[in-house]
Amino acid sequence: MSPSKQGHCLCGAVQVQVDGLADEISACFCDLCMRFGGGLQMGIEAKPDTVRITGPVKSHRSSALAERAWCDDCGSPIWFRYVAGRDHGYLELSPGLFSNAGDARLTRVVYADRHPDGYWIEGHSVAHVSQRDYEAENPHLNDGVAP
């Protein structure tokens, strides 16, 4: 976890301050993340009680378990959060909110086998988790919400 980080959306209307932002980025190629993120969605975990967000944020309950939020002025993604189920309260913030992605590094790609044919993320320190393996570790995702 890092010291306090400050960030903002593209237009600056949404301001974010986090005490203890994680130093790892997770990426996802599931259908829901692909549609919301425009290709690949990435997030940095933060404990909800360490996050302060101000500005015009809108959110959408994208599944039975989770919601996604964005700046209502410029559309920048702000967060992904579980609002129900086993992972209730789990929060990931968009790396783009922070300079240099909050000094975090990409360490994991889930639904890696679902990547579009046109691109692939490589790296020796990046774990690639298939849809089957990810859903086996997270069976609650199959409660009518799996992509």
Short mmCIF file of N, CA and C in Angstrom, two decimals:
data_model
loop_
_atom_site.label_atom_id
_atom_site.label_comp_id
_atom_site.label_asym_id
_atom_site.label_seq_id
_atom_site.Cartn_x
_atom_site.Cartn_y
_atom_site.Cartn_z
N MET A 1 0.83 -1.17 0.00
CA MET A 1 0.00 0.00 0.00
C MET A 1 0.88 1.25 0.00
N SER A 2 0.43 2.24 -0.73
CA SER A 2 1.20 3.47 -0.85
C SER A 2 0.67 4.54 0.08
N PRO A 3 1.44 5.62 0.26
CA PRO A 3 0.93 6.75 1.04
C PRO A 3 -0.23 7.41 0.29
N SER A 4 -0.73 8.47 0.85
CA SER A 4 -1.88 9.16 0.26
C SER A 4 -1.63 9.55 -1.20
N LYS A 5 -2.63 9.25 -2.04
CA LYS A 5 -2.57 9.58 -3.47
C LYS A 5 -3.77 10.45 -3.81
N GLN A 6 -3.54 11.41 -4.69
CA GLN A 6 -4.61 12.27 -5.17
C GLN A 6 -4.75 12.06 -6.66
N GLY A 7 -5.98 12.12 -7.13
CA GLY A 7 -6.23 11.94 -8.54
C GLY A 7 -7.48 12.68 -8.96
N HIS A 8 -7.77 12.60 -10.24
CA HIS A 8 -8.96 13.26 -10.77
C HIS A 8 -9.32 12.66 -12.12
N CYS A 9 -10.54 12.94 -12.54
CA CYS A 9 -11.01 12.49 -13.84
C CYS A 9 -10.41 13.37 -14.94
N LEU A 10 -10.76 13.09 -16.17
CA LEU A 10 -10.25 13.84 -17.32
C LEU A 10 -10.51 15.34 -17.22
N CYS A 11 -11.71 15.72 -16.84
CA CYS A 11 -12.06 17.15 -16.79
C CYS A 11 -11.74 17.79 -15.45
N GLY A 12 -11.42 17.00 -14.43
CA GLY A 12 -11.09 17.53 -13.12
C GLY A 12 -12.28 17.74 -12.20
N ALA A 13 -13.50 17.48 -12.67
CA ALA A 13 -14.68 17.69 -11.84
C ALA A 13 -14.77 16.70 -10.69
N VAL A 14 -14.27 15.48 -10.90
CA VAL A 14 -14.25 14.47 -9.84
C VAL A 14 -12.84 14.43 -9.27
N GLN A 15 -12.74 14.60 -7.97
CA GLN A 15 -11.46 14.57 -7.27
C GLN A 15 -11.44 13.34 -6.35
N VAL A 16 -10.29 12.69 -6.29
CA VAL A 16 -10.14 11.45 -5.52
C VAL A 16 -8.93 11.57 -4.62
N GLN A 17 -9.09 11.19 -3.36
CA GLN A 17 -7.96 11.07 -2.45
C GLN A 17 -8.05 9.72 -1.78
N VAL A 18 -6.92 9.00 -1.76
CA VAL A 18 -6.88 7.65 -1.21
C VAL A 18 -5.68 7.54 -0.28
N ASP A 19 -5.92 7.05 0.91
CA ASP A 19 -4.85 6.75 1.85
C ASP A 19 -4.62 5.25 1.80
N GLY A 20 -3.52 4.83 1.21
CA GLY A 20 -3.20 3.41 1.16
C GLY A 20 -3.68 2.70 -0.10
N LEU A 21 -3.56 3.34 -1.24
CA LEU A 21 -3.89 2.70 -2.51
C LEU A 21 -2.96 1.51 -2.73
N ALA A 22 -3.51 0.40 -3.18
CA ALA A 22 -2.68 -0.78 -3.44
C ALA A 22 -1.66 -0.48 -4.53
N ASP A 23 -0.64 -1.30 -4.63
CA ASP A 23 0.41 -1.05 -5.61
C ASP A 23 0.34 -2.03 -6.79
N GLU A 24 -0.78 -2.76 -6.90
CA GLU A 24 -0.96 -3.70 -7.99
C GLU A 24 -2.22 -3.37 -8.78
N ILE A 25 -2.12 -3.55 -10.09
CA ILE A 25 -3.26 -3.33 -10.98
C ILE A 25 -3.75 -4.69 -11.47
N SER A 26 -5.07 -4.85 -11.45
CA SER A 26 -5.70 -6.04 -12.00
C SER A 26 -6.45 -5.62 -13.25
N ALA A 27 -6.42 -6.45 -14.28
CA ALA A 27 -7.12 -6.16 -15.53
C ALA A 27 -8.10 -7.29 -15.81
N CYS A 28 -9.15 -6.98 -16.58
CA CYS A 28 -10.18 -7.97 -16.84
C CYS A 28 -10.69 -7.88 -18.28
N PHE A 29 -10.84 -9.05 -18.89
CA PHE A 29 -11.38 -9.16 -20.25
C PHE A 29 -12.77 -9.79 -20.28
N CYS A 30 -13.52 -9.79 -19.16
CA CYS A 30 -14.89 -10.33 -19.22
C CYS A 30 -15.76 -9.39 -20.05
N ASP A 31 -16.90 -9.89 -20.50
CA ASP A 31 -17.77 -9.09 -21.36
C ASP A 31 -18.19 -7.77 -20.72
N LEU A 32 -18.56 -7.80 -19.43
CA LEU A 32 -19.01 -6.58 -18.77
C LEU A 32 -17.89 -5.54 -18.69
N CYS A 33 -16.72 -5.96 -18.30
CA CYS A 33 -15.58 -5.04 -18.21
C CYS A 33 -15.19 -4.51 -19.58
N MET A 34 -15.22 -5.39 -20.59
CA MET A 34 -14.86 -4.96 -21.94
C MET A 34 -15.82 -3.88 -22.44
N ARG A 35 -17.10 -4.05 -22.19
CA ARG A 35 -18.07 -3.06 -22.65
C ARG A 35 -17.93 -1.75 -21.89
N PHE A 36 -17.73 -1.84 -20.57
CA PHE A 36 -17.61 -0.61 -19.78
C PHE A 36 -16.29 0.10 -20.03
N GLY A 37 -15.21 -0.66 -20.10
CA GLY A 37 -13.89 -0.07 -20.23
C GLY A 37 -13.48 0.24 -21.65
N GLY A 38 -14.29 -0.14 -22.63
CA GLY A 38 -13.95 0.13 -24.01
C GLY A 38 -12.90 -0.82 -24.55
N GLY A 39 -12.63 -1.89 -23.90
CA GLY A 39 -11.67 -2.88 -24.37
C GLY A 39 -11.15 -3.70 -23.23
N LEU A 40 -10.54 -3.10 -22.28
CA LEU A 40 -9.96 -3.78 -21.12
C LEU A 40 -10.20 -2.87 -19.94
N GLN A 41 -10.69 -3.42 -18.86
CA GLN A 41 -10.86 -2.60 -17.67
C GLN A 41 -9.77 -2.93 -16.69
N MET A 42 -9.20 -1.90 -16.08
CA MET A 42 -8.16 -2.10 -15.08
C MET A 42 -8.58 -1.41 -13.80
N GLY A 43 -8.10 -1.93 -12.67
CA GLY A 43 -8.43 -1.34 -11.39
C GLY A 43 -7.33 -1.54 -10.37
N ILE A 44 -7.29 -0.60 -9.43
CA ILE A 44 -6.37 -0.67 -8.29
C ILE A 44 -7.22 -0.76 -7.04
N GLU A 45 -7.00 -1.78 -6.23
CA GLU A 45 -7.80 -1.98 -5.03
C GLU A 45 -7.54 -0.88 -4.01
N ALA A 46 -8.60 -0.48 -3.35
CA ALA A 46 -8.52 0.48 -2.25
C ALA A 46 -9.57 0.10 -1.22
N LYS A 47 -9.25 0.29 0.04
CA LYS A 47 -10.23 0.05 1.09
C LYS A 47 -11.22 1.22 1.09
N PRO A 48 -12.51 0.91 1.02
CA PRO A 48 -13.51 1.99 0.90
C PRO A 48 -13.40 3.08 1.95
N ASP A 49 -13.04 2.72 3.18
CA ASP A 49 -12.97 3.73 4.23
C ASP A 49 -11.73 4.63 4.12
N THR A 50 -10.87 4.38 3.13
CA THR A 50 -9.69 5.23 2.92
C THR A 50 -9.84 6.14 1.70
N VAL A 51 -11.01 6.08 1.06
CA VAL A 51 -11.24 6.80 -0.20
C VAL A 51 -12.21 7.96 0.02
N ARG A 52 -11.83 9.12 -0.49
CA ARG A 52 -12.70 10.29 -0.49
C ARG A 52 -12.86 10.76 -1.93
N ILE A 53 -14.11 10.81 -2.39
CA ILE A 53 -14.40 11.22 -3.76
C ILE A 53 -15.42 12.34 -3.73
N THR A 54 -15.12 13.41 -4.46
CA THR A 54 -16.06 14.52 -4.59
C THR A 54 -16.28 14.80 -6.07
N GLY A 55 -17.45 15.32 -6.38
CA GLY A 55 -17.75 15.68 -7.76
C GLY A 55 -18.95 14.92 -8.30
N PRO A 56 -19.26 15.15 -9.57
CA PRO A 56 -20.46 14.58 -10.18
C PRO A 56 -20.29 13.14 -10.63
N VAL A 57 -20.41 12.21 -9.69
CA VAL A 57 -20.25 10.79 -9.99
C VAL A 57 -21.61 10.16 -10.23
N LYS A 58 -21.70 9.38 -11.28
CA LYS A 58 -22.89 8.56 -11.57
C LYS A 58 -22.47 7.11 -11.50
N SER A 59 -23.40 6.25 -11.14
CA SER A 59 -23.08 4.82 -11.09
C SER A 59 -24.20 4.01 -11.72
N HIS A 60 -23.84 2.78 -12.09
CA HIS A 60 -24.78 1.85 -12.72
C HIS A 60 -24.56 0.48 -12.13
N ARG A 61 -25.62 -0.15 -11.70
CA ARG A 61 -25.55 -1.52 -11.18
C ARG A 61 -25.43 -2.43 -12.39
N SER A 62 -24.22 -2.84 -12.70
CA SER A 62 -23.96 -3.58 -13.94
C SER A 62 -24.22 -5.08 -13.83
N SER A 63 -24.44 -5.57 -12.63
CA SER A 63 -24.78 -6.98 -12.43
C SER A 63 -25.46 -7.09 -11.06
N ALA A 64 -25.86 -8.30 -10.70
CA ALA A 64 -26.47 -8.50 -9.39
C ALA A 64 -25.49 -8.22 -8.26
N LEU A 65 -24.19 -8.28 -8.57
CA LEU A 65 -23.17 -8.13 -7.54
C LEU A 65 -22.44 -6.79 -7.54
N ALA A 66 -22.37 -6.10 -8.66
CA ALA A 66 -21.44 -4.97 -8.75
C ALA A 66 -22.04 -3.74 -9.42
N GLU A 67 -21.36 -2.61 -9.14
CA GLU A 67 -21.69 -1.36 -9.81
C GLU A 67 -20.40 -0.76 -10.36
N ARG A 68 -20.58 0.11 -11.34
CA ARG A 68 -19.48 0.83 -11.95
C ARG A 68 -19.85 2.30 -11.94
N ALA A 69 -18.84 3.15 -11.78
CA ALA A 69 -19.12 4.58 -11.68
C ALA A 69 -18.22 5.36 -12.63
N TRP A 70 -18.67 6.57 -12.98
CA TRP A 70 -17.96 7.43 -13.91
C TRP A 70 -18.26 8.88 -13.58
N CYS A 71 -17.45 9.79 -14.12
CA CYS A 71 -17.71 11.22 -13.98
C CYS A 71 -18.89 11.57 -14.89
N ASP A 72 -19.88 12.26 -14.33
CA ASP A 72 -21.06 12.62 -15.11
C ASP A 72 -20.77 13.74 -16.10
N ASP A 73 -19.65 14.43 -15.96
CA ASP A 73 -19.30 15.49 -16.90
C ASP A 73 -18.49 14.97 -18.09
N CYS A 74 -17.41 14.20 -17.83
CA CYS A 74 -16.53 13.79 -18.93
C CYS A 74 -16.60 12.30 -19.25
N GLY A 75 -17.20 11.50 -18.39
CA GLY A 75 -17.34 10.08 -18.64
C GLY A 75 -16.19 9.21 -18.18
N SER A 76 -15.16 9.79 -17.57
CA SER A 76 -14.03 8.98 -17.11
C SER A 76 -14.48 7.92 -16.11
N PRO A 77 -14.00 6.68 -16.25
CA PRO A 77 -14.33 5.66 -15.27
C PRO A 77 -13.73 6.01 -13.92
N ILE A 78 -14.48 5.77 -12.85
CA ILE A 78 -14.01 6.09 -11.50
C ILE A 78 -13.79 4.82 -10.69
N TRP A 79 -14.81 3.94 -10.61
CA TRP A 79 -14.64 2.74 -9.80
C TRP A 79 -15.46 1.57 -10.30
N PHE A 80 -15.04 0.41 -9.79
CA PHE A 80 -15.78 -0.84 -9.85
C PHE A 80 -15.92 -1.27 -8.40
N ARG A 81 -17.15 -1.61 -7.98
CA ARG A 81 -17.35 -2.00 -6.58
C ARG A 81 -18.41 -3.10 -6.48
N TYR A 82 -18.09 -4.12 -5.66
CA TYR A 82 -19.09 -5.12 -5.34
C TYR A 82 -20.05 -4.54 -4.31
N VAL A 83 -21.34 -4.61 -4.60
CA VAL A 83 -22.36 -4.07 -3.70
C VAL A 83 -23.19 -5.17 -3.06
N ALA A 84 -22.88 -6.42 -3.39
CA ALA A 84 -23.59 -7.57 -2.81
C ALA A 84 -22.67 -8.78 -2.88
N GLY A 85 -23.07 -9.82 -2.22
CA GLY A 85 -22.34 -11.07 -2.31
C GLY A 85 -21.12 -11.14 -1.41
N ARG A 86 -20.36 -12.19 -1.62
CA ARG A 86 -19.20 -12.50 -0.79
C ARG A 86 -18.19 -11.35 -0.72
N ASP A 87 -18.00 -10.63 -1.83
CA ASP A 87 -16.99 -9.57 -1.88
C ASP A 87 -17.56 -8.18 -1.63
N HIS A 88 -18.73 -8.11 -1.00
CA HIS A 88 -19.39 -6.82 -0.74
C HIS A 88 -18.39 -5.81 -0.17
N GLY A 89 -18.35 -4.62 -0.76
CA GLY A 89 -17.46 -3.56 -0.31
C GLY A 89 -16.14 -3.48 -1.05
N TYR A 90 -15.75 -4.57 -1.73
CA TYR A 90 -14.49 -4.56 -2.49
C TYR A 90 -14.55 -3.45 -3.53
N LEU A 91 -13.50 -2.67 -3.61
CA LEU A 91 -13.48 -1.48 -4.46
C LEU A 91 -12.18 -1.43 -5.27
N GLU A 92 -12.32 -1.18 -6.56
CA GLU A 92 -11.16 -0.92 -7.42
C GLU A 92 -11.36 0.44 -8.07
N LEU A 93 -10.32 1.26 -8.04
CA LEU A 93 -10.33 2.57 -8.68
C LEU A 93 -9.61 2.51 -10.01
N SER A 94 -10.03 3.33 -10.95
CA SER A 94 -9.40 3.38 -12.26
C SER A 94 -7.97 3.91 -12.14
N PRO A 95 -6.98 3.20 -12.68
CA PRO A 95 -5.61 3.69 -12.63
C PRO A 95 -5.42 5.04 -13.30
N GLY A 96 -6.25 5.34 -14.30
CA GLY A 96 -6.14 6.60 -15.03
C GLY A 96 -6.44 7.84 -14.20
N LEU A 97 -7.01 7.65 -13.03
CA LEU A 97 -7.29 8.79 -12.15
C LEU A 97 -6.01 9.38 -11.57
N PHE A 98 -4.95 8.58 -11.51
CA PHE A 98 -3.74 8.96 -10.79
C PHE A 98 -2.55 9.12 -11.73
N SER A 99 -1.69 10.06 -11.44
CA SER A 99 -0.46 10.20 -12.20
C SER A 99 0.33 8.90 -12.10
N ASN A 100 0.90 8.49 -13.22
CA ASN A 100 1.69 7.27 -13.29
C ASN A 100 0.93 6.07 -12.70
N ALA A 101 -0.38 6.03 -12.93
CA ALA A 101 -1.24 4.94 -12.44
C ALA A 101 -1.06 4.70 -10.94
N GLY A 102 -0.84 5.79 -10.20
CA GLY A 102 -0.68 5.66 -8.75
C GLY A 102 0.56 4.89 -8.34
N ASP A 103 1.54 4.80 -9.25
CA ASP A 103 2.77 4.04 -9.04
C ASP A 103 2.53 2.54 -8.90
N ALA A 104 1.36 2.09 -9.34
CA ALA A 104 1.04 0.66 -9.29
C ALA A 104 1.51 -0.01 -10.58
N ARG A 105 1.59 -1.33 -10.54
CA ARG A 105 2.02 -2.08 -11.72
C ARG A 105 1.02 -3.20 -12.00
N LEU A 106 0.85 -3.51 -13.27
CA LEU A 106 -0.04 -4.57 -13.69
C LEU A 106 0.53 -5.91 -13.24
N THR A 107 -0.25 -6.67 -12.48
CA THR A 107 0.22 -7.96 -11.98
C THR A 107 -0.67 -9.13 -12.37
N ARG A 108 -1.91 -8.84 -12.80
CA ARG A 108 -2.84 -9.94 -13.06
C ARG A 108 -3.85 -9.55 -14.13
N VAL A 109 -4.12 -10.50 -15.02
CA VAL A 109 -5.17 -10.34 -16.03
C VAL A 109 -6.13 -11.50 -15.86
N VAL A 110 -7.39 -11.19 -15.54
CA VAL A 110 -8.40 -12.24 -15.41
C VAL A 110 -9.24 -12.31 -16.69
N TYR A 111 -9.82 -13.47 -16.91
CA TYR A 111 -10.50 -13.77 -18.17
C TYR A 111 -9.50 -13.56 -19.32
N ALA A 112 -8.26 -13.91 -19.05
CA ALA A 112 -7.18 -13.68 -20.02
C ALA A 112 -7.43 -14.41 -21.34
N ASP A 113 -8.08 -15.56 -21.27
CA ASP A 113 -8.36 -16.31 -22.48
C ASP A 113 -9.50 -15.70 -23.29
N ARG A 114 -10.10 -14.64 -22.80
CA ARG A 114 -11.20 -13.96 -23.49
C ARG A 114 -10.73 -12.69 -24.19
N HIS A 115 -9.44 -12.46 -24.24
CA HIS A 115 -8.91 -11.25 -24.87
C HIS A 115 -9.28 -11.21 -26.35
N PRO A 116 -9.46 -10.00 -26.90
CA PRO A 116 -9.73 -9.90 -28.34
C PRO A 116 -8.55 -10.44 -29.15
N ASP A 117 -8.82 -10.91 -30.35
CA ASP A 117 -7.77 -11.47 -31.19
C ASP A 117 -6.67 -10.45 -31.50
N GLY A 118 -7.01 -9.18 -31.48
CA GLY A 118 -6.07 -8.15 -31.90
C GLY A 118 -5.03 -7.72 -30.89
N TYR A 119 -5.16 -8.14 -29.62
CA TYR A 119 -4.12 -7.76 -28.67
C TYR A 119 -4.04 -8.72 -27.49
N TRP A 120 -2.86 -8.69 -26.84
CA TRP A 120 -2.53 -9.59 -25.75
C TRP A 120 -1.58 -8.85 -24.83
N ILE A 121 -1.69 -9.07 -23.56
CA ILE A 121 -0.80 -8.43 -22.58
C ILE A 121 0.23 -9.46 -22.15
N GLU A 122 1.49 -9.11 -22.32
CA GLU A 122 2.57 -10.01 -21.94
C GLU A 122 3.37 -9.41 -20.81
N GLY A 123 4.16 -10.22 -20.21
CA GLY A 123 5.05 -9.79 -19.15
C GLY A 123 5.34 -10.95 -18.22
N HIS A 124 6.57 -11.03 -17.78
CA HIS A 124 6.96 -12.13 -16.92
C HIS A 124 6.30 -12.06 -15.56
N SER A 125 5.97 -10.86 -15.11
CA SER A 125 5.39 -10.72 -13.77
C SER A 125 3.87 -10.55 -13.81
N VAL A 126 3.24 -10.84 -14.95
CA VAL A 126 1.79 -10.71 -15.08
C VAL A 126 1.16 -12.10 -15.10
N ALA A 127 0.32 -12.38 -14.11
CA ALA A 127 -0.40 -13.65 -14.06
C ALA A 127 -1.58 -13.60 -15.02
N HIS A 128 -1.76 -14.65 -15.79
CA HIS A 128 -2.88 -14.76 -16.72
C HIS A 128 -3.82 -15.83 -16.18
N VAL A 129 -5.04 -15.42 -15.83
CA VAL A 129 -6.02 -16.32 -15.23
C VAL A 129 -7.16 -16.52 -16.22
N SER A 130 -7.44 -17.77 -16.57
CA SER A 130 -8.50 -18.06 -17.54
C SER A 130 -9.88 -17.86 -16.90
N GLN A 131 -10.88 -17.78 -17.76
CA GLN A 131 -12.26 -17.67 -17.29
C GLN A 131 -12.60 -18.86 -16.38
N ARG A 132 -12.28 -20.05 -16.83
CA ARG A 132 -12.59 -21.25 -16.05
C ARG A 132 -11.94 -21.21 -14.67
N ASP A 133 -10.66 -20.86 -14.63
CA ASP A 133 -9.95 -20.83 -13.35
C ASP A 133 -10.47 -19.71 -12.44
N TYR A 134 -10.74 -18.55 -13.02
CA TYR A 134 -11.24 -17.43 -12.21
C TYR A 134 -12.61 -17.75 -11.62
N GLU A 135 -13.49 -18.33 -12.43
CA GLU A 135 -14.83 -18.65 -11.94
C GLU A 135 -14.80 -19.81 -10.96
N ALA A 136 -13.83 -20.72 -11.09
CA ALA A 136 -13.68 -21.80 -10.11
C ALA A 136 -13.27 -21.24 -8.75
N GLU A 137 -12.44 -20.20 -8.74
CA GLU A 137 -12.02 -19.56 -7.50
C GLU A 137 -13.10 -18.64 -6.94
N ASN A 138 -14.02 -18.22 -7.79
CA ASN A 138 -15.06 -17.26 -7.41
C ASN A 138 -16.43 -17.77 -7.86
N PRO A 139 -16.91 -18.88 -7.29
CA PRO A 139 -18.17 -19.48 -7.77
C PRO A 139 -19.38 -18.58 -7.59
N HIS A 140 -19.29 -17.60 -6.72
CA HIS A 140 -20.43 -16.68 -6.53
C HIS A 140 -20.70 -15.86 -7.79
N LEU A 141 -19.73 -15.76 -8.68
CA LEU A 141 -19.94 -15.00 -9.91
C LEU A 141 -20.96 -15.67 -10.82
N ASN A 142 -21.17 -16.94 -10.65
CA ASN A 142 -22.10 -17.68 -11.50
C ASN A 142 -23.55 -17.59 -11.03
N ASP A 143 -23.82 -16.76 -10.05
CA ASP A 143 -25.18 -16.59 -9.55
C ASP A 143 -26.00 -15.71 -10.47
N GLY A 144 -26.03 -16.09 -11.75
CA GLY A 144 -26.82 -15.34 -12.71
C GLY A 144 -26.16 -14.08 -13.22
N VAL A 145 -24.86 -13.90 -12.97
CA VAL A 145 -24.21 -12.67 -13.40
C VAL A 145 -22.96 -12.90 -14.22
N ALA A 146 -22.57 -14.14 -14.43
CA ALA A 146 -21.34 -14.39 -15.17
C ALA A 146 -21.49 -13.87 -16.59
N PRO A 147 -20.43 -13.27 -17.12
CA PRO A 147 -20.50 -12.74 -18.49
C PRO A 147 -20.57 -13.84 -19.52
#
